[in-house]
mmCIF file of C-alpha atoms in Angstrom:
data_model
loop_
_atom_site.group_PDB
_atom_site.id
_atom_site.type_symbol
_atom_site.label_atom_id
_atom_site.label_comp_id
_atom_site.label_asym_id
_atom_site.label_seq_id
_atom_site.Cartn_x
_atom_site.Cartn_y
_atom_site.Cartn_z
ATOM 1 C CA UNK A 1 74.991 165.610 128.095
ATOM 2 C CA UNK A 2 72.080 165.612 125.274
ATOM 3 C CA UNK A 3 70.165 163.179 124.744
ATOM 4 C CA UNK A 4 68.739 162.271 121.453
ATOM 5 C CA UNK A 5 65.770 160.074 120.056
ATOM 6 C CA UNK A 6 66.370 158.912 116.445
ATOM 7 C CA UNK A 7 63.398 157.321 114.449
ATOM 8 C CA UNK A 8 63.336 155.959 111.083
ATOM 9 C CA UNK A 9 60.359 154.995 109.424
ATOM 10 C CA UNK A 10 59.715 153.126 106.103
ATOM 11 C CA UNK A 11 56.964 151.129 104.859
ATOM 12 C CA UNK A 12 58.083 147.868 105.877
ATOM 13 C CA UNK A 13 59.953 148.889 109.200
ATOM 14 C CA UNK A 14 59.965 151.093 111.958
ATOM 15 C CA UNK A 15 63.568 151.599 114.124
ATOM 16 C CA UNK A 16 63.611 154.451 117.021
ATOM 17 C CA UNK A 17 67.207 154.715 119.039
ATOM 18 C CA UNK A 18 68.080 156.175 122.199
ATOM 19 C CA UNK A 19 70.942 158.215 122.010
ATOM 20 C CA UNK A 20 72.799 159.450 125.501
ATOM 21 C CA UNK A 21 75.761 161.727 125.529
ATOM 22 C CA UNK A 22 77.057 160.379 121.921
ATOM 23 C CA UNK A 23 76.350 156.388 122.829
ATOM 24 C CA UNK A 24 73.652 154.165 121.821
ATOM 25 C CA UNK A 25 71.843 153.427 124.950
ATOM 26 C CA UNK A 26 68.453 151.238 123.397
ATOM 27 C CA UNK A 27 67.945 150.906 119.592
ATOM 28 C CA UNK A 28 64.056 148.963 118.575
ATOM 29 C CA UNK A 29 62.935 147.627 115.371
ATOM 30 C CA UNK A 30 59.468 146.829 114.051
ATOM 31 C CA UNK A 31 58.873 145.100 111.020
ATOM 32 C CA UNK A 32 55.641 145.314 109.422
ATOM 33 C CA UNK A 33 55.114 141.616 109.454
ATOM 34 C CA UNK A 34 56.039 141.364 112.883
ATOM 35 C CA UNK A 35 54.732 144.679 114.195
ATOM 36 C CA UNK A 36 53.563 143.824 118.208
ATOM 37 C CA UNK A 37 50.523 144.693 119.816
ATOM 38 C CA UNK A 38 52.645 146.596 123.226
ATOM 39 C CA UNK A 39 51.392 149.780 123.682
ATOM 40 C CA UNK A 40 48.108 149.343 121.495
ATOM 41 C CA UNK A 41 44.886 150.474 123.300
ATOM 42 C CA UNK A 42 41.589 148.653 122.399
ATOM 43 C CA UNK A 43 37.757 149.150 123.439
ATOM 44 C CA UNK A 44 35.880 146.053 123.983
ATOM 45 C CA UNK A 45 33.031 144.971 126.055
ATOM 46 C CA UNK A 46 33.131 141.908 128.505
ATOM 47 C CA UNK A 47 30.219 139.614 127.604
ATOM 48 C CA UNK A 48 30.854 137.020 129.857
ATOM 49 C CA UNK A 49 33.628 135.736 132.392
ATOM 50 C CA UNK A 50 34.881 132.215 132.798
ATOM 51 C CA UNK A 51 34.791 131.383 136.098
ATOM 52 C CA UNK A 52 38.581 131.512 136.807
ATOM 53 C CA UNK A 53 39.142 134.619 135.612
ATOM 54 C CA UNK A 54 37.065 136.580 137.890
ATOM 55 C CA UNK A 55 40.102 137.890 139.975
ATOM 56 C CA UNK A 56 41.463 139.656 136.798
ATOM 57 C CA UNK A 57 38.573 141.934 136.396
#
């Protein structure tokens, strides 16, 4: 079977679909207003650390 990975792009959207053996397995839409922050990578630098937060870091 192939498998295929479909994306679409415009300015005000983003849609990528997973495509198995002719069938839509996963299909995701972004829309610019609503775009997410998954996946993003940031740089920052702790300044300080509540106290019950600790365990996190």
């Amino acid at each position: 079977m192939t498998a295929e990975l479909l994306v679409n792009v415009t300015p005000s959207e983003t849609r990528v679909a997973y495509i198995d053996g002719g069938i839509l397995q996963e299909i995701h839409i972004e829309r610019e207003a609503r775009r997410g922050i998954v996946g993003n990578i940031y740089k920052g630098r702790v300044s300080r650390v509540l106290p019950g937060c600790r365990r996190l870091l």
